[in-house]
Amino acid sequence: MKIQKPIIKNLSIVLVGRFNPPIITPAWLALKGLVRESEIENADVKIIHSEISHFILSFVELNVTSEKMILYCENEADFELVKDLAVSVLNYLKETPITAIGLNNTTHFAFSKEEEYINFGNWLAPHKIWKDKIDEPRLFELKILEPFKESSPVKTLVTITISEKIKPFGVSYSN
């Protein structure tokens, strides 16, 4: 099976804990020296409220609720900036309890023909085992989870599914 070249890569960093959403704003990030002043002027602020803070800067989208902060980036060249921003925000919010951290990389691939797309799904999960239950089986989503190990709190979940960004023959791979 020939694996296609990636078309789109994105990163999301998910911090689970207890946040105060209205604190985390473009102005606060600039005040702390975490982003340039120009980021404030060009920020696309969706909402700043007691329940949610959601805004987009030139290199990252931030969505903060009382339980979660998500930093999302679609430009691979900015991934390091986003990681640095997440660490820097946590350094300023030392009293904020963090209960879990997720680093999610998603890569989208495109197949040029439907046949290649279907063959890829068949390669991952052979369709023939479903023939007696489904007339034309196709892979929709596959999830593989690494078993929990007491020696490490890190878990890996790999998900392969239909791409929401590449149509009609796109596949996304997340880990």
PDB file of C-alpha atoms in Angstrom, residues 19-168:
ATOM      1  CA  PHE A  19      -9.391  27.985  34.418  1.00  0.00           C
ATOM      2  CA  ASN A  20     -10.772  31.500  34.697  1.00  0.00           C
ATOM      3  CA  PRO A  21     -11.682  32.199  31.033  1.00  0.00           C
ATOM      4  CA  PRO A  22     -12.021  36.018  31.109  1.00  0.00           C
ATOM      5  CA  ILE A  23      -8.410  36.358  32.268  1.00  0.00           C
ATOM      6  CA  ILE A  24      -6.947  34.722  29.165  1.00  0.00           C
ATOM      7  CA  THR A  25      -7.356  37.332  26.441  1.00  0.00           C
ATOM      8  CA  PRO A  26      -5.131  38.767  23.704  1.00  0.00           C
ATOM      9  CA  ALA A  27      -4.469  41.821  25.910  1.00  0.00           C
ATOM     10  CA  TRP A  28      -3.424  39.626  28.868  1.00  0.00           C
ATOM     11  CA  LEU A  29      -1.081  37.595  26.658  1.00  0.00           C
ATOM     12  CA  ALA A  30       0.524  40.817  25.370  1.00  0.00           C
ATOM     13  CA  LEU A  31       0.718  42.316  28.881  1.00  0.00           C
ATOM     14  CA  LYS A  32       2.668  39.250  30.017  1.00  0.00           C
ATOM     15  CA  GLY A  33       4.970  39.503  26.983  1.00  0.00           C
ATOM     16  CA  LEU A  34       3.741  36.222  25.509  1.00  0.00           C
ATOM     17  CA  VAL A  35       2.617  37.757  22.211  1.00  0.00           C
ATOM     18  CA  ARG A  36       3.415  40.982  20.359  1.00  0.00           C
ATOM     19  CA  GLU A  37       1.255  44.074  20.750  1.00  0.00           C
ATOM     20  CA  SER A  38       0.306  43.720  17.072  1.00  0.00           C
ATOM     21  CA  GLU A  39      -1.475  40.477  17.955  1.00  0.00           C
ATOM     22  CA  ILE A  40      -3.985  42.492  20.015  1.00  0.00           C
ATOM     23  CA  GLU A  41      -4.791  44.780  17.092  1.00  0.00           C
ATOM     24  CA  ASN A  42      -5.271  41.895  14.682  1.00  0.00           C
ATOM     25  CA  ALA A  43      -6.945  39.435  17.060  1.00  0.00           C
ATOM     26  CA  ASP A  44     -10.244  37.953  15.948  1.00  0.00           C
ATOM     27  CA  VAL A  45     -12.108  37.929  19.259  1.00  0.00           C
ATOM     28  CA  LYS A  46     -15.122  35.633  19.104  1.00  0.00           C
ATOM     29  CA  ILE A  47     -16.180  36.006  22.742  1.00  0.00           C
ATOM     30  CA  ILE A  48     -14.715  37.004  26.095  1.00  0.00           C
ATOM     31  CA  HIS A  49     -17.147  36.076  28.852  1.00  0.00           C
ATOM     32  CA  SER A  50     -17.120  34.633  32.361  1.00  0.00           C
ATOM     33  CA  GLU A  51     -17.815  31.178  30.873  1.00  0.00           C
ATOM     34  CA  ILE A  52     -15.639  31.241  27.757  1.00  0.00           C
ATOM     35  CA  SER A  53     -12.776  33.066  26.109  1.00  0.00           C
ATOM     36  CA  HIS A  54     -12.405  32.321  22.410  1.00  0.00           C
ATOM     37  CA  PHE A  55     -10.136  34.230  20.055  1.00  0.00           C
ATOM     38  CA  ILE A  56      -7.826  33.744  17.108  1.00  0.00           C
ATOM     39  CA  LEU A  57      -4.340  35.219  16.797  1.00  0.00           C
ATOM     40  CA  SER A  58      -2.149  35.066  13.711  1.00  0.00           C
ATOM     41  CA  PHE A  59      -0.671  31.698  14.698  1.00  0.00           C
ATOM     42  CA  VAL A  60      -3.100  30.090  17.141  1.00  0.00           C
ATOM     43  CA  GLU A  61      -6.743  29.765  18.088  1.00  0.00           C
ATOM     44  CA  LEU A  62      -7.464  29.702  21.821  1.00  0.00           C
ATOM     45  CA  ASN A  63     -10.646  28.414  23.383  1.00  0.00           C
ATOM     46  CA  VAL A  64     -10.813  28.563  27.178  1.00  0.00           C
ATOM     47  CA  THR A  65     -13.620  27.346  29.430  1.00  0.00           C
ATOM     48  CA  SER A  66     -13.566  26.780  33.178  1.00  0.00           C
ATOM     49  CA  GLU A  67     -12.545  23.134  32.610  1.00  0.00           C
ATOM     50  CA  LYS A  68     -10.328  23.281  29.547  1.00  0.00           C
ATOM     51  CA  MET A  69      -7.925  25.373  27.482  1.00  0.00           C
ATOM     52  CA  ILE A  70      -7.384  24.387  23.859  1.00  0.00           C
ATOM     53  CA  LEU A  71      -4.677  25.858  21.659  1.00  0.00           C
ATOM     54  CA  TYR A  72      -5.153  24.977  17.988  1.00  0.00           C
ATOM     55  CA  CYS A  73      -2.825  25.614  15.042  1.00  0.00           C
ATOM     56  CA  GLU A  74      -3.020  24.678  11.359  1.00  0.00           C
ATOM     57  CA  ASN A  75       0.405  25.947  10.287  1.00  0.00           C
ATOM     58  CA  GLU A  76       3.179  23.457  10.959  1.00  0.00           C
ATOM     59  CA  ALA A  77       5.752  26.263  10.959  1.00  0.00           C
ATOM     60  CA  ASP A  78       4.024  27.708  14.060  1.00  0.00           C
ATOM     61  CA  PHE A  79       3.784  24.497  16.099  1.00  0.00           C
ATOM     62  CA  GLU A  80       6.796  25.398  18.263  1.00  0.00           C
ATOM     63  CA  LEU A  81       5.336  28.868  18.946  1.00  0.00           C
ATOM     64  CA  VAL A  82       2.091  27.269  20.094  1.00  0.00           C
ATOM     65  CA  LYS A  83       3.903  24.822  22.373  1.00  0.00           C
ATOM     66  CA  ASP A  84       5.941  27.693  23.843  1.00  0.00           C
ATOM     67  CA  LEU A  85       2.775  29.749  24.360  1.00  0.00           C
ATOM     68  CA  ALA A  86       1.075  26.884  26.226  1.00  0.00           C
ATOM     69  CA  VAL A  87       4.064  26.442  28.541  1.00  0.00           C
ATOM     70  CA  SER A  88       4.357  30.202  29.103  1.00  0.00           C
ATOM     71  CA  VAL A  89       0.667  30.572  29.966  1.00  0.00           C
ATOM     72  CA  LEU A  90       0.998  27.762  32.505  1.00  0.00           C
ATOM     73  CA  ASN A  91       4.056  29.468  34.004  1.00  0.00           C
ATOM     74  CA  TYR A  92       1.909  32.552  34.664  1.00  0.00           C
ATOM     75  CA  LEU A  93      -0.964  30.467  35.995  1.00  0.00           C
ATOM     76  CA  LYS A  94       1.074  28.408  38.472  1.00  0.00           C
ATOM     77  CA  GLU A  95      -1.857  28.074  40.892  1.00  0.00           C
ATOM     78  CA  THR A  96      -4.125  26.656  38.186  1.00  0.00           C
ATOM     79  CA  PRO A  97      -4.566  22.929  38.791  1.00  0.00           C
ATOM     80  CA  ILE A  98      -3.941  20.903  35.637  1.00  0.00           C
ATOM     81  CA  THR A  99      -5.284  17.342  35.684  1.00  0.00           C
ATOM     82  CA  ALA A 100      -4.487  16.247  32.129  1.00  0.00           C
ATOM     83  CA  ILE A 101      -2.618  17.386  29.044  1.00  0.00           C
ATOM     84  CA  GLY A 102      -3.280  16.253  25.507  1.00  0.00           C
ATOM     85  CA  LEU A 103      -0.941  16.804  22.571  1.00  0.00           C
ATOM     86  CA  ASN A 104      -2.875  15.985  19.436  1.00  0.00           C
ATOM     87  CA  ASN A 105      -1.329  15.903  15.995  1.00  0.00           C
ATOM     88  CA  THR A 106      -3.621  15.426  13.026  1.00  0.00           C
ATOM     89  CA  THR A 107      -2.412  14.830   9.494  1.00  0.00           C
ATOM     90  CA  HIS A 108      -4.716  14.829   6.480  1.00  0.00           C
ATOM     91  CA  PHE A 109      -3.969  12.803   3.368  1.00  0.00           C
ATOM     92  CA  ALA A 110      -5.650  12.933  -0.040  1.00  0.00           C
ATOM     93  CA  PHE A 111      -6.191  10.053  -2.436  1.00  0.00           C
ATOM     94  CA  SER A 112      -6.622  10.960  -6.079  1.00  0.00           C
ATOM     95  CA  LYS A 113      -9.066   8.155  -6.894  1.00  0.00           C
ATOM     96  CA  GLU A 114     -11.938   6.500  -5.078  1.00  0.00           C
ATOM     97  CA  GLU A 115     -10.355   3.101  -5.690  1.00  0.00           C
ATOM     98  CA  GLU A 116      -7.155   4.101  -3.823  1.00  0.00           C
ATOM     99  CA  TYR A 117      -9.252   5.508  -0.994  1.00  0.00           C
ATOM    100  CA  ILE A 118     -11.313   2.318  -0.652  1.00  0.00           C
ATOM    101  CA  ASN A 119      -8.214   0.110  -0.942  1.00  0.00           C
ATOM    102  CA  PHE A 120      -6.564   2.041   1.890  1.00  0.00           C
ATOM    103  CA  GLY A 121      -9.548   1.324   4.169  1.00  0.00           C
ATOM    104  CA  ASN A 122      -9.497  -2.322   3.087  1.00  0.00           C
ATOM    105  CA  TRP A 123      -5.767  -2.521   3.842  1.00  0.00           C
ATOM    106  CA  LEU A 124      -6.353  -1.259   7.417  1.00  0.00           C
ATOM    107  CA  ALA A 125      -9.497  -3.273   8.119  1.00  0.00           C
ATOM    108  CA  PRO A 126     -10.241  -5.969   5.534  1.00  0.00           C
ATOM    109  CA  HIS A 127     -13.764  -5.564   4.212  1.00  0.00           C
ATOM    110  CA  LYS A 128     -14.271  -9.261   3.447  1.00  0.00           C
ATOM    111  CA  ILE A 129     -14.980 -10.107   7.091  1.00  0.00           C
ATOM    112  CA  TRP A 130     -18.091  -7.876   6.909  1.00  0.00           C
ATOM    113  CA  LYS A 131     -19.508  -9.168   3.609  1.00  0.00           C
ATOM    114  CA  ASP A 132     -22.177 -11.345   5.278  1.00  0.00           C
ATOM    115  CA  LYS A 133     -23.466  -8.353   7.298  1.00  0.00           C
ATOM    116  CA  ILE A 134     -22.954  -5.367   4.953  1.00  0.00           C
ATOM    117  CA  ASP A 135     -23.325  -5.290   1.158  1.00  0.00           C
ATOM    118  CA  GLU A 136     -20.494  -2.796   0.483  1.00  0.00           C
ATOM    119  CA  PRO A 137     -18.443  -2.342   3.663  1.00  0.00           C
ATOM    120  CA  ARG A 138     -16.191   0.707   3.947  1.00  0.00           C
ATOM    121  CA  LEU A 139     -13.934   1.832   6.758  1.00  0.00           C
ATOM    122  CA  PHE A 140     -15.372   4.890   8.518  1.00  0.00           C
ATOM    123  CA  GLU A 141     -13.174   5.176  11.602  1.00  0.00           C
ATOM    124  CA  LEU A 142     -10.461   3.132  13.265  1.00  0.00           C
ATOM    125  CA  LYS A 143      -9.180   3.741  16.805  1.00  0.00           C
ATOM    126  CA  ILE A 144      -6.201   2.019  18.367  1.00  0.00           C
ATOM    127  CA  LEU A 145      -5.424   2.615  22.039  1.00  0.00           C
ATOM    128  CA  GLU A 146      -2.184   1.777  23.774  1.00  0.00           C
ATOM    129  CA  PRO A 147      -2.911  -0.166  26.968  1.00  0.00           C
ATOM    130  CA  PHE A 148      -2.509   1.738  30.227  1.00  0.00           C
ATOM    131  CA  LYS A 149       0.834   1.132  31.920  1.00  0.00           C
ATOM    132  CA  GLU A 150       1.365   1.822  35.593  1.00  0.00           C
ATOM    133  CA  SER A 151       4.919   2.919  34.792  1.00  0.00           C
ATOM    134  CA  SER A 152       3.730   5.751  32.541  1.00  0.00           C
ATOM    135  CA  PRO A 153       0.729   8.089  32.672  1.00  0.00           C
ATOM    136  CA  VAL A 154       1.109   8.729  28.925  1.00  0.00           C
ATOM    137  CA  LYS A 155      -1.475   7.078  26.707  1.00  0.00           C
ATOM    138  CA  THR A 156      -1.503   7.046  22.939  1.00  0.00           C
ATOM    139  CA  LEU A 157      -4.711   6.923  20.949  1.00  0.00           C
ATOM    140  CA  VAL A 158      -4.452   6.708  17.166  1.00  0.00           C
ATOM    141  CA  THR A 159      -7.538   7.562  15.146  1.00  0.00           C
ATOM    142  CA  ILE A 160      -7.916   7.178  11.398  1.00  0.00           C
ATOM    143  CA  THR A 161     -11.091   8.578   9.922  1.00  0.00           C
ATOM    144  CA  ILE A 162     -12.622  10.447   7.004  1.00  0.00           C
ATOM    145  CA  SER A 163     -11.042  13.885   6.667  1.00  0.00           C
ATOM    146  CA  GLU A 164     -13.323  16.834   7.301  1.00  0.00           C
ATOM    147  CA  LYS A 165     -10.870  19.091   5.470  1.00  0.00           C
ATOM    148  CA  ILE A 166     -10.138  17.132   2.290  1.00  0.00           C
ATOM    149  CA  LYS A 167     -13.022  16.021   0.088  1.00  0.00           C
ATOM    150  CA  PRO A 168     -13.917  13.667  -1.480  1.00  0.00           C
TER     151      PRO A 168
END
